[in-house]
Coordinates of C-alpha atoms in Angstrom, one line a residue:
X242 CA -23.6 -2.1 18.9
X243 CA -25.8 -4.4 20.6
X244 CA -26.8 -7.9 18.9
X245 CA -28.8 -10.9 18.7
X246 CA -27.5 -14.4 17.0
X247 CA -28.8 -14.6 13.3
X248 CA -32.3 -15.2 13.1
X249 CA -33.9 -16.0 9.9
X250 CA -37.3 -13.8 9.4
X251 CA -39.5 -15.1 6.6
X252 CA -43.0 -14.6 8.5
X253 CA -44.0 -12.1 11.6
X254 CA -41.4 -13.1 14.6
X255 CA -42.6 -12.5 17.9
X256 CA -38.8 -12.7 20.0
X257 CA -37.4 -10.4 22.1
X258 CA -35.8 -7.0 20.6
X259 CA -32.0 -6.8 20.1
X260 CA -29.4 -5.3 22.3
X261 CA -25.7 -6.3 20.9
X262 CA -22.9 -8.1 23.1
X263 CA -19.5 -8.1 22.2
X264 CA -16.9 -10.8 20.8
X265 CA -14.1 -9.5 23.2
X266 CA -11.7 -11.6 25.2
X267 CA -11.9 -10.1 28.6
X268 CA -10.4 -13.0 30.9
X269 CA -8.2 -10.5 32.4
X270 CA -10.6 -8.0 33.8
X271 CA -12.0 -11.1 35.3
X272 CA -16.4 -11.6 35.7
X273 CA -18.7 -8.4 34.9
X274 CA -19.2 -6.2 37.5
X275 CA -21.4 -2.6 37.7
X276 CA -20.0 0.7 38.9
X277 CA -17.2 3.0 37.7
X278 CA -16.4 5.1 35.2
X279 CA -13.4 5.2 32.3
X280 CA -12.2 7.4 30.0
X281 CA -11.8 6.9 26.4
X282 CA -9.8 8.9 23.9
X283 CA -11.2 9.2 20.6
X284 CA -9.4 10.2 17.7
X285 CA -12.4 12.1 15.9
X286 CA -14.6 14.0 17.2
X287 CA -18.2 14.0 16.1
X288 CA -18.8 16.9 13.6
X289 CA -22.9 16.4 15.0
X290 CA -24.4 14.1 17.5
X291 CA -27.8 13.3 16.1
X292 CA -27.9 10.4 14.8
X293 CA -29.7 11.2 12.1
X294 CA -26.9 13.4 10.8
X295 CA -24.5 10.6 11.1
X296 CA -21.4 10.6 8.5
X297 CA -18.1 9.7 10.2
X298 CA -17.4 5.9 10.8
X299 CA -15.7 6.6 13.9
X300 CA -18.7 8.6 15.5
X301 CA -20.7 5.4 15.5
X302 CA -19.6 3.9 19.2
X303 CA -20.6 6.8 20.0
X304 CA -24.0 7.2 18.8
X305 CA -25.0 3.2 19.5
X306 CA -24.3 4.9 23.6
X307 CA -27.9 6.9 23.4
X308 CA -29.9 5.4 20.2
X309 CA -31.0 2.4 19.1
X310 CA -32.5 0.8 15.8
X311 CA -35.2 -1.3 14.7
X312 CA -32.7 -3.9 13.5
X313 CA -29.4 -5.1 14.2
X314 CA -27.2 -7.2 12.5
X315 CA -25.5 -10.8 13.5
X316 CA -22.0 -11.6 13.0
X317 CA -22.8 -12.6 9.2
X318 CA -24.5 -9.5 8.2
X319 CA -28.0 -10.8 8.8
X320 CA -30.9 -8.5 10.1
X321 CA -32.0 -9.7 13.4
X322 CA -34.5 -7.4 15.9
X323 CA -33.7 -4.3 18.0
X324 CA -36.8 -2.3 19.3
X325 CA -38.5 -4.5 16.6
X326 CA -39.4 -7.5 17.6
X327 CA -39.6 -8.6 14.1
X328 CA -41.0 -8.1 10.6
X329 CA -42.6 -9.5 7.8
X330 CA -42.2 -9.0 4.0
X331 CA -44.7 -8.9 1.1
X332 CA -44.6 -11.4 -1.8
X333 CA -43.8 -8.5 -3.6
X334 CA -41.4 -7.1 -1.6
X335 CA -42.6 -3.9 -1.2
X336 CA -44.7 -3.8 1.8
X337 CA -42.4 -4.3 5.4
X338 CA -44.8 -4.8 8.4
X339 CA -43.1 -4.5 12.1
X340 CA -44.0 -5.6 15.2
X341 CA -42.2 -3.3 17.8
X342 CA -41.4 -3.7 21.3
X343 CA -43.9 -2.5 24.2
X344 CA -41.5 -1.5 26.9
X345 CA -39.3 0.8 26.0
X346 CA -39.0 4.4 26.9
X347 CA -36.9 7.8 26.0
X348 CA -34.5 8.9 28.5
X349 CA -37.3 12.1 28.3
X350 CA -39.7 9.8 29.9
X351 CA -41.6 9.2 26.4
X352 CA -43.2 6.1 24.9
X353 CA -41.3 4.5 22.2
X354 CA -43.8 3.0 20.1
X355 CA -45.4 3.1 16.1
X356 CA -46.2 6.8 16.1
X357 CA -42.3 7.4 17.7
X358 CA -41.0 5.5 14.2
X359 CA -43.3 7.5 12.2
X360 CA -42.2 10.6 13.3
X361 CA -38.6 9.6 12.7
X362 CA -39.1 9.2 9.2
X363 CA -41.3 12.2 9.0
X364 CA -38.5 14.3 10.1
X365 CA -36.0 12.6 8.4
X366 CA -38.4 13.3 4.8
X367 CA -37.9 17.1 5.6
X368 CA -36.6 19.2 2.9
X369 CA -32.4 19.9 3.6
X370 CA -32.8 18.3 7.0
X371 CA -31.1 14.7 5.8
X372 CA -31.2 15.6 1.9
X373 CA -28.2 12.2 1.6
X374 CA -31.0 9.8 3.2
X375 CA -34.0 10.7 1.7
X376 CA -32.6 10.8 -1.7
X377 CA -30.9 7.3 -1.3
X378 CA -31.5 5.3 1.6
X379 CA -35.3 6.3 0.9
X380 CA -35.5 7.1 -2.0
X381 CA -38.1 4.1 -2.7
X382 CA -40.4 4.9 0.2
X383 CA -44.1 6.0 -0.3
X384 CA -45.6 5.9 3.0
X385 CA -45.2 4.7 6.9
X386 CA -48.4 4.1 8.5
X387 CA -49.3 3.6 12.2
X388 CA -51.4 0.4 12.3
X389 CA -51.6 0.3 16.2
X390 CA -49.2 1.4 18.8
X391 CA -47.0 -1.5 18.2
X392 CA -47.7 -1.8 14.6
X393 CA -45.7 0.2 11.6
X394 CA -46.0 -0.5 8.1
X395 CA -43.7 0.5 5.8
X396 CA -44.9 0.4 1.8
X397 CA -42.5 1.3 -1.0
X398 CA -42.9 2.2 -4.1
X399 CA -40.5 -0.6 -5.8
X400 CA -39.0 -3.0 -3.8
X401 CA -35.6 -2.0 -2.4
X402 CA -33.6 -4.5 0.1
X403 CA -31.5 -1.6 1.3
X404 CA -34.6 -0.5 3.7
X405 CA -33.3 -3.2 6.1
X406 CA -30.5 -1.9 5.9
X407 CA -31.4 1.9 6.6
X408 CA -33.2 0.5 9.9
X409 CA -29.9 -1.2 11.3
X410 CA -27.7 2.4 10.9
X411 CA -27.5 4.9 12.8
X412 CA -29.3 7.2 10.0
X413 CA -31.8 4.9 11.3
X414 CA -32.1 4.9 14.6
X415 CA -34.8 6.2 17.3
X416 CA -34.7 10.1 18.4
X417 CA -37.6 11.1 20.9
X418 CA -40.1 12.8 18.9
X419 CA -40.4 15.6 21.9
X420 CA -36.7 16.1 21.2
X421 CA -37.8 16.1 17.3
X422 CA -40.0 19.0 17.8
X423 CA -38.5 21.2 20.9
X424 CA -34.5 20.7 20.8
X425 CA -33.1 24.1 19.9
X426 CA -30.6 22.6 17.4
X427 CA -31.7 19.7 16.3
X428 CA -28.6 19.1 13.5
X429 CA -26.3 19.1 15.6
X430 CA -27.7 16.9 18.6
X431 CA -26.3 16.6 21.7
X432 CA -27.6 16.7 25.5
X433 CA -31.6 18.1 24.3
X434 CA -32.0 15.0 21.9
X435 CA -33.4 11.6 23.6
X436 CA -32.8 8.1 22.8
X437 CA -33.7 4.8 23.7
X438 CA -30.1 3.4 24.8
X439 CA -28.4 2.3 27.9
X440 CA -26.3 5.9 28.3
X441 CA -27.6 9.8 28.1
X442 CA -25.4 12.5 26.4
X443 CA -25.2 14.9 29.7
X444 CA -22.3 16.7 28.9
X445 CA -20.4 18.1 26.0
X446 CA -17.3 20.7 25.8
X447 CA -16.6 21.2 22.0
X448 CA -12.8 20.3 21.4
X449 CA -12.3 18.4 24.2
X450 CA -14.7 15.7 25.8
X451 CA -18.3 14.0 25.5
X452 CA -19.5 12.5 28.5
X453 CA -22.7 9.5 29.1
X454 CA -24.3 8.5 32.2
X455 CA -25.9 5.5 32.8
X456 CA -29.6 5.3 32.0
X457 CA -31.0 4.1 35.4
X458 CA -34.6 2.7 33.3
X459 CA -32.3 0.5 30.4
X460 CA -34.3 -2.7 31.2
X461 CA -34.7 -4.1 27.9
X462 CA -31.7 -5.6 26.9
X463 CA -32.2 -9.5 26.4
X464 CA -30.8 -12.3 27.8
X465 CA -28.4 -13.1 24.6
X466 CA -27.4 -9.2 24.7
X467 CA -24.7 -9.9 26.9
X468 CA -26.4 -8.8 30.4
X469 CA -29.7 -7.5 31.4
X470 CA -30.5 -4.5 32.8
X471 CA -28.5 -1.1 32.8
X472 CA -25.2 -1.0 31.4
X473 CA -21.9 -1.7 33.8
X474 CA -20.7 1.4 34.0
X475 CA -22.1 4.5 36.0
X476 CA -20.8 6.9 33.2
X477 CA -18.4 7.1 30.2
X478 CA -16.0 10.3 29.1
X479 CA -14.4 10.4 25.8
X480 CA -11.6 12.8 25.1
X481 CA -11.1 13.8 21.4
X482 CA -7.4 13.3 21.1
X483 CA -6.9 13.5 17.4
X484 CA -2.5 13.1 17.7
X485 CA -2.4 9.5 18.1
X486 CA 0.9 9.8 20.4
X487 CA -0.9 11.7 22.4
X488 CA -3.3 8.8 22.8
X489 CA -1.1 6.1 23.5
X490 CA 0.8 8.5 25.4
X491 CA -2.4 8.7 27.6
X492 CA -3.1 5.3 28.0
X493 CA 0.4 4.3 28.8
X494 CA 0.4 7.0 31.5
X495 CA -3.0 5.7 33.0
X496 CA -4.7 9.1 32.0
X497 CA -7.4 6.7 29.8
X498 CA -8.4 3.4 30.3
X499 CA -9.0 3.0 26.8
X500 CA -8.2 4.4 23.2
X501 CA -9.1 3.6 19.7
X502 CA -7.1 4.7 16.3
X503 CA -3.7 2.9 17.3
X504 CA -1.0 3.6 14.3
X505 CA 1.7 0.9 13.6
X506 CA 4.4 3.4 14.4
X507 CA 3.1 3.1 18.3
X508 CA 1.9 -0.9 18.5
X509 CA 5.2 -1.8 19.8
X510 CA 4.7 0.3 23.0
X511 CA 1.3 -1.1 23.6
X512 CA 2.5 -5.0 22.9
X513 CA 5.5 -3.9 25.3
X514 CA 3.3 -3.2 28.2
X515 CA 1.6 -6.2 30.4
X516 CA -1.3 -4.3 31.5
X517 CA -2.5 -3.5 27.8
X518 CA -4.1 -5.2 25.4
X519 CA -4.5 -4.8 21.7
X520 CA -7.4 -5.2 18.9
X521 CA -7.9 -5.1 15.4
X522 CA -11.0 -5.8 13.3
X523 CA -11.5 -5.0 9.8
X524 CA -14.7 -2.2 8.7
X525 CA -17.1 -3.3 6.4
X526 CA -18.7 -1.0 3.4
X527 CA -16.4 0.4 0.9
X528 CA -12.6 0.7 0.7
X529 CA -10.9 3.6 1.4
X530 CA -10.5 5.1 -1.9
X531 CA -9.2 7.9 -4.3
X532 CA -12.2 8.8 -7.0
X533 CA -11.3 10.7 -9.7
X534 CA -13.7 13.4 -11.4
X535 CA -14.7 13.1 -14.5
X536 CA -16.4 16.0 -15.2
X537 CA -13.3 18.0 -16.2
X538 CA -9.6 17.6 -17.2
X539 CA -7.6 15.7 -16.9
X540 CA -9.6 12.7 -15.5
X541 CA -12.3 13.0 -18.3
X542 CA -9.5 11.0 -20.2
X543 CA -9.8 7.5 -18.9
X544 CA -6.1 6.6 -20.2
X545 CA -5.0 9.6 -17.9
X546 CA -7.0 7.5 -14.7
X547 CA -5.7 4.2 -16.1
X548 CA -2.0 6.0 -15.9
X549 CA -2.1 7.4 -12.5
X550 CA -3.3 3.8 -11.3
X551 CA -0.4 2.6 -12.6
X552 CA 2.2 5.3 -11.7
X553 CA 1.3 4.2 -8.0
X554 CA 2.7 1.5 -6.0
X555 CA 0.0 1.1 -3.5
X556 CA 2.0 -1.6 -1.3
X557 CA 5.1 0.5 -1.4
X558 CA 3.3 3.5 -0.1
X559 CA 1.0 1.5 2.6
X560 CA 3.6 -0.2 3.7
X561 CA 5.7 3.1 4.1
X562 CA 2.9 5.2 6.1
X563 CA 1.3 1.7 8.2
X564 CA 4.2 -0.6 8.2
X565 CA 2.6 -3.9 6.5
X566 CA -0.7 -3.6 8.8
X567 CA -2.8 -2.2 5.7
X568 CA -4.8 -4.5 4.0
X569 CA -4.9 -3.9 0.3
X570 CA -7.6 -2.7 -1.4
X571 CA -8.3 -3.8 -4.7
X572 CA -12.1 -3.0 -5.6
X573 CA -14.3 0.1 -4.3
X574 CA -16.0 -2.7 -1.9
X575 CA -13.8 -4.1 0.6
X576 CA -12.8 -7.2 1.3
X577 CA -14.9 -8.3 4.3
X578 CA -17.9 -8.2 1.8
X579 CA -19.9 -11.0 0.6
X580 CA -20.1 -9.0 -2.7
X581 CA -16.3 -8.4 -3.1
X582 CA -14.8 -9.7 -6.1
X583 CA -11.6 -11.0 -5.6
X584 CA -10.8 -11.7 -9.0
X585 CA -9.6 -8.1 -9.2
X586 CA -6.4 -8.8 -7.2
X587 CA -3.3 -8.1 -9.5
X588 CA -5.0 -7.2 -12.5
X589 CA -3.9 -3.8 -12.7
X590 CA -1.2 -0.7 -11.0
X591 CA 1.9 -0.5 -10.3
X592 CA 3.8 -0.1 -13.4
X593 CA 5.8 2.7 -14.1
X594 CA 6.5 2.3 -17.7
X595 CA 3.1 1.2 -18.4
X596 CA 1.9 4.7 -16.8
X597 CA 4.4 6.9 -19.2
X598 CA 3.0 5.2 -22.1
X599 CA 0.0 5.9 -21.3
X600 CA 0.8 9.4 -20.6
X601 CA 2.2 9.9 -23.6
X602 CA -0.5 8.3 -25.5
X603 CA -2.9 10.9 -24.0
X604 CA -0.6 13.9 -24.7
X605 CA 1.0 14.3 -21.8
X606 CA 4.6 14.3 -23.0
X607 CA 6.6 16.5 -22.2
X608 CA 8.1 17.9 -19.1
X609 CA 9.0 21.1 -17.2
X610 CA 11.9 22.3 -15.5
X611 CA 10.7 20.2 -12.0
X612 CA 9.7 16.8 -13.9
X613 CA 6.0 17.3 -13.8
X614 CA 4.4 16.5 -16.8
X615 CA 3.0 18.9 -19.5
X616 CA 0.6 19.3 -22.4
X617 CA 0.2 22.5 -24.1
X618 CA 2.3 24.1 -21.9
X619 CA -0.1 23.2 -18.8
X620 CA 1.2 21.1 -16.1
X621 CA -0.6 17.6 -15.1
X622 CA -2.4 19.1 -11.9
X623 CA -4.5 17.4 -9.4
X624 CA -6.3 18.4 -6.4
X625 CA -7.2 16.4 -3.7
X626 CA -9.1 18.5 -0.7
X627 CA -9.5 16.9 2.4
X628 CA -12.2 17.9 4.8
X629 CA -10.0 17.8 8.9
X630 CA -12.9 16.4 10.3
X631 CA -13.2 13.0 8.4
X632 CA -9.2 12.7 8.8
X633 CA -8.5 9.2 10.3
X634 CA -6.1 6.2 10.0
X635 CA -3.5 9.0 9.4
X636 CA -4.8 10.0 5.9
X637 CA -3.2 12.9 5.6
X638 CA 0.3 11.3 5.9
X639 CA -0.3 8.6 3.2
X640 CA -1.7 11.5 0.8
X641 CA 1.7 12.6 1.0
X642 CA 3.2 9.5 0.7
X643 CA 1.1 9.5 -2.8
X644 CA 2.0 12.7 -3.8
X645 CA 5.8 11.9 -3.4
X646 CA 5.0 8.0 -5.4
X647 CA 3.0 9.8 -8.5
X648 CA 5.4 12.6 -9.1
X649 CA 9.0 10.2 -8.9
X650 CA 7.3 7.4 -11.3
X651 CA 5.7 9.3 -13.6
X652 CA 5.3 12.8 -13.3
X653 CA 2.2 14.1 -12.0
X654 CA 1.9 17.0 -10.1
X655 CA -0.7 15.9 -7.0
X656 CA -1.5 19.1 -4.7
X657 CA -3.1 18.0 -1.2
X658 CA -5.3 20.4 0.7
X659 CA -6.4 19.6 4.1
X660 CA -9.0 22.0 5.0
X661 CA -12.1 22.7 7.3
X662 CA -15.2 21.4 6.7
X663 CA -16.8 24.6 5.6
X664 CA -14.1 24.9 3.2
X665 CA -14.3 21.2 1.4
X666 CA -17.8 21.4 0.9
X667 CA -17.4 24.4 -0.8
X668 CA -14.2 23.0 -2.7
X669 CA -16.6 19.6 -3.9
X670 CA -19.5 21.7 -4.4
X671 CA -17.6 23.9 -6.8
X672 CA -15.9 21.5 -8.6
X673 CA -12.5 22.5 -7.7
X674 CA -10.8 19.2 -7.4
X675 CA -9.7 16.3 -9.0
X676 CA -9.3 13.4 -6.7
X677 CA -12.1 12.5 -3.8
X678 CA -11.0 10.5 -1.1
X679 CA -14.0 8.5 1.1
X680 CA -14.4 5.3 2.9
X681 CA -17.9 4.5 4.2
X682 CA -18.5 1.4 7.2
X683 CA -21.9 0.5 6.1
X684 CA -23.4 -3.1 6.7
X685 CA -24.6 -3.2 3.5
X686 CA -21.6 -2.1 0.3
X687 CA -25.0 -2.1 -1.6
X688 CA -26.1 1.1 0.8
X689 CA -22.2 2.6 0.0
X690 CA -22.1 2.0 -3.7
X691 CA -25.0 3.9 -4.0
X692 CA -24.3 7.1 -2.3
X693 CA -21.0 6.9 -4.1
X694 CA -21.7 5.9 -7.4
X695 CA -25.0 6.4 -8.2
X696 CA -26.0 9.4 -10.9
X697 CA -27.7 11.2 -8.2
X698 CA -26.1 9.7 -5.4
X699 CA -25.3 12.6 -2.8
X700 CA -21.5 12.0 -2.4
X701 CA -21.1 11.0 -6.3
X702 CA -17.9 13.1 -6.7
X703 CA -16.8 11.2 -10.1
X704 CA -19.1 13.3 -12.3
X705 CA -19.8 9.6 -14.1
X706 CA -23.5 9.4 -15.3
X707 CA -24.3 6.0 -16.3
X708 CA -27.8 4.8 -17.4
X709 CA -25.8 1.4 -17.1
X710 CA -24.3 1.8 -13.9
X711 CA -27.4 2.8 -12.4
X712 CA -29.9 -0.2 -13.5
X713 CA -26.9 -2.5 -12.3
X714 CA -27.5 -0.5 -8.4
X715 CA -31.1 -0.4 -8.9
X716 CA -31.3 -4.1 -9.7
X717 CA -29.2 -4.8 -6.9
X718 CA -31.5 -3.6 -4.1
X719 CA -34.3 -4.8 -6.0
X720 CA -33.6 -8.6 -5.4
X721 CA -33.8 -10.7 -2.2
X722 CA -31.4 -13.1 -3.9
X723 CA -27.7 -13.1 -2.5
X724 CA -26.5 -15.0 -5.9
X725 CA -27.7 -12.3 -8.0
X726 CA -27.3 -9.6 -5.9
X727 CA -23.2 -10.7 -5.9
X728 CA -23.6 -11.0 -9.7
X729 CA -25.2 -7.5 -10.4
X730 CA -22.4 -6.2 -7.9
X731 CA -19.6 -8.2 -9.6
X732 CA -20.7 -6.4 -13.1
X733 CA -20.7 -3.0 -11.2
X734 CA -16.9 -3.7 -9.8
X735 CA -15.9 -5.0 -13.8
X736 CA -17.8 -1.5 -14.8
X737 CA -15.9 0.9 -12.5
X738 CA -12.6 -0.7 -11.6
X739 CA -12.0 -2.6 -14.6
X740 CA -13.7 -1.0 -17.4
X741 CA -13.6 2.9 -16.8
X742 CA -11.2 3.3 -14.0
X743 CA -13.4 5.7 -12.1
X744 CA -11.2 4.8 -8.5
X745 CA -7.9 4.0 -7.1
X746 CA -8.8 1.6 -4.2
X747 CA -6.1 2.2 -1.6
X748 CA -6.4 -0.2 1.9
X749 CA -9.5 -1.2 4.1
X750 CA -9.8 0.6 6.6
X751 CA -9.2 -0.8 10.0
X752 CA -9.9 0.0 13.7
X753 CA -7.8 -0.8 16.3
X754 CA -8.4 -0.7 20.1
X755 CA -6.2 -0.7 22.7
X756 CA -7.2 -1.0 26.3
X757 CA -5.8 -1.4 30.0
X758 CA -6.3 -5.1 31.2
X759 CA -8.3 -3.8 34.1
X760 CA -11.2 -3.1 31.4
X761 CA -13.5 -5.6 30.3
X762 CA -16.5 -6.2 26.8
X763 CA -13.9 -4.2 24.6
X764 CA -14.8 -5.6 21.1
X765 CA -16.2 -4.3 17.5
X766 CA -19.7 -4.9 16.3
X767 CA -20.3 -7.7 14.3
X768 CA -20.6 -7.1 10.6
X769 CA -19.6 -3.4 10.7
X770 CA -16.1 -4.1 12.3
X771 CA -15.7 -0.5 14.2
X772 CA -15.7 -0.7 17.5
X773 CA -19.0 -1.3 20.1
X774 CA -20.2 0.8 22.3
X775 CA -20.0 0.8 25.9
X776 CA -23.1 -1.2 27.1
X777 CA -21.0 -4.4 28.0
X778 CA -17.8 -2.0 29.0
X779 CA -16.8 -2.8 32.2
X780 CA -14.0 -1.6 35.0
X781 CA -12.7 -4.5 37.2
X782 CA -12.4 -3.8 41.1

């Protein structure tokens, strides 16, 4: 993603709009230069490509290619301008007035401009279009109006900080409104649906490859974006190589130029090679999580959560699957927050006898003929579906790795089905599971935490209702103040870590990229952590 330095907006700014650079060291690939194309392997491929749709962390280098947003973010989590070229508040926080930029266009040849924004959120208000976004992101809207062509005004009905945050994401960003009205599939995106960015989705063949070309007319990219103009590159192909040794294998062969999704079983050939260079930076949002479901047995018993916290060694089993480069996670917010509460570290899992006792406090305490644990002759089951597509940061190894921990230390019987989309919605939707795994790479943990924990929040998959917990999000986004914003948040981690055990944090998650040293402007976006897109990519000569 394209970015601006922090800029502090208390009145109407009149600057230029945002396009991101990256904080990549590129001295190898030696100075900038335009022409070329590369190939990137990808480890997921995008279940949709409108941007709208947006839902896997990994898709977003990809979207930030072909759409842009009003707002950007700086390297501190600060809203800065994009096709804005700024905004102004109301004393009472409910009224958000943007100026937009006047000269940018589609790739369809369209005006971007007030009525383009409008028609955005129109579409995105649309009954079972983007139910997730218009029941949390804006949930607090009332109206968008066109003041002039370069004029939008957004009033809510309470004020809500997360709005900024909706406008910097790719839920956010710009689609075309002739693409809004005439694409033939408009869910699931692709080469009919227009954005504002530096590259065009031209060509897609499902299971295989994605492919940009440049977007000759990209001409409003400021000076701090990292270059003006078009971007370097005359086109971009991703390959969807989910087996990361197939990736590396690719790059180390000089089949790609670049991958992303490098496992710390396969560092040591990339660190071996001269011509390659390695990257890690840290996601922002939530923690990659287990959240246990409340709504039924044997979850609804919080000594039964409390136990299987403790029956796990999370180190042990991260270090097992990603070979000490896991950070630990210790709250449902991850560390890179400025809301994280650190105070959580060590105060709870990892204690075998503790787990038993609590086991056996809870009635679980006796055993069957395989050690799992039993209670009136039922065994101590858990599910845990996972959905193929949202598979990443090899998942689906360290589930096992978990199953293996939670049955040796204390019994528990965890069952791990990795299934098809189709087939996990259905699975959630039902009710037939126990554990929910999720990690989200929003900006904002505030815009996270409440599609995750909220009472009506669309990915709530704890079946916990709490008047309590709620007031504490809604308070939250209500408030301009960072101090009580951390406070309110702090109470929420003590509420759900601490008091009712409603997760098992597990790491934070992590991207990693690896590149040939002939490629330059490799880098993650600032804030978010995942990697950028290709606007500043460039292939030396």
């Amino acid at each position: 993603m394209r970015h601006f330095p922090a800029i502090v907006v208390t009145t109407l700014l009149l600057v230029a709009g945002c396009s991101a650079g990256t904080s990549a060291s590129s001295a190898d690939a030696g100075k900038p230069v335009s022409g070329g194309s590369l190939t990137w392997a990808v480890e997921t491929e995008p279940i949709t490509f409108n941007p709208h749709q947006y839902a896997q962390a990994k898709a977003r280098l990809l979207v930030w290619n072909s759409f842009e947003a009003l707002l950007t973010h700086d390297d501190k989590g600060g809203y800065v301008p994009w096709l804005a070229t700024g905004y102004e508040v109301s004393p009472d926080g409910k009224t958000y007035t943007f100026k937009l930029r006047t000269d940018v266009t589609f790739s369809d040849g369209t005006k971007f401009d007030a009525a383009a924004v409008k028609a955005n959120i129109d579409q995105l208000l649309v009954p079972n279009y983007a139910p997730g976004v218009a029941a949390v992101q804006l949930k607090n809207l009332d109206t968008v109006t066109v003041k002039d062509d370069s004029t939008v005004v957004f009033q809510l009905k309470q004020p809500d900080v997360l709005i900024l945050d909706f406008l910097s994401s790719p839920q956010g960003a710009q689609i075309s409104p002739k693409s809004l009205t005439e694409a033939k599939n408009l869910k699931a995106g692709g080469p009919e649906l227009a954005g504002t960015g530096p590259f065009v989705l031209d060509r897609y063949t499902p299971g295989q490859e994605v492919h940009f070309t440049k977007n000759p007319a990209y001409n409003w990219a400021p000076a701090n974006a990292g270059h003006a103009g078009p971007a370097y590159l005359d086109g971009i192909t991703y390959r969807f190589l989910k087996e990361s040794s197939v990736r590396v294998g690719a790059l180390t062969s000089g089949q790609v130029q670049i991958i992303e999704g490098v496992p710390a079983t396969d560092e040591s050939l990339i660190s071996a090679n001269p011509d390659l260079s390695l990257q890690r930076g840290l996601n922002s949002g939530s923690a990659y999580s287990y959240y246990f479901n409340t709504a039924h047995a044997p979850f609804d018993d919080l000594l039964v959560r409390q136990a299987f916290r403790e029956a796990l060694d999370v180190p042990a089993v991260l270090n097992g699957v990603y070979r000490n480069t896991a950070t630990r996670a210790w709250s449902v917010i991850g560390p890179t927050s400025p809301f994280y509460d650190k105070s959580l570290e060590g105060s709870y899992g990892g204690d075998a006898t503790k787990a038993n006792q609590l086991l056996d406090q809870a009635g679980w305490a006796t055993k069957d003929a395989e050690g799992f644990r039993t209670k009136d002759g039922k065994r101590l089951t858990v599910r845990l579906v996972q959905s193929a597509p949202f598979i990443r940061d090899r998942r689906d190894v360290l589930a096992q790795a978990v199953q293996a921990a939670v049955k040796q230390s204390a019994g528990i019987d965890l069952q791990i089905q990795l299934v098809d989309q189709g087939t996990a919605t259905k699975a959630l939707a039902d009710g037939a599971y126990e554990l929910f795994d999720n990690s989200r790479a929003d900006t904002d943990a505030g815009a996270a935490l409440n599609l995750l924990l909220y009472s009506t929040g669309s990915i709530n998959r704890t079946g916990y209702k709490s008047p309590e917990l709620d007031k504490l999000l809604d308070d939250a986004v209500a408030t301009t103040d960072p101090a009580k914003r951390t406070e309110l948040y702090r109470q929420l981690q003590k509420l759900v870590v601490t008091d009712q055990a409603l997760v098992q944090p597990l790491y934070a998650p992590q991207d990693q990229i690896a590149a040939s040293k002939s490629v330059g402007g490799t880098g993650f976006e600032p804030t978010a952590g995942v990697p950028v897109d290709a606007y500043n990519l460039w292939l030396s000569k």
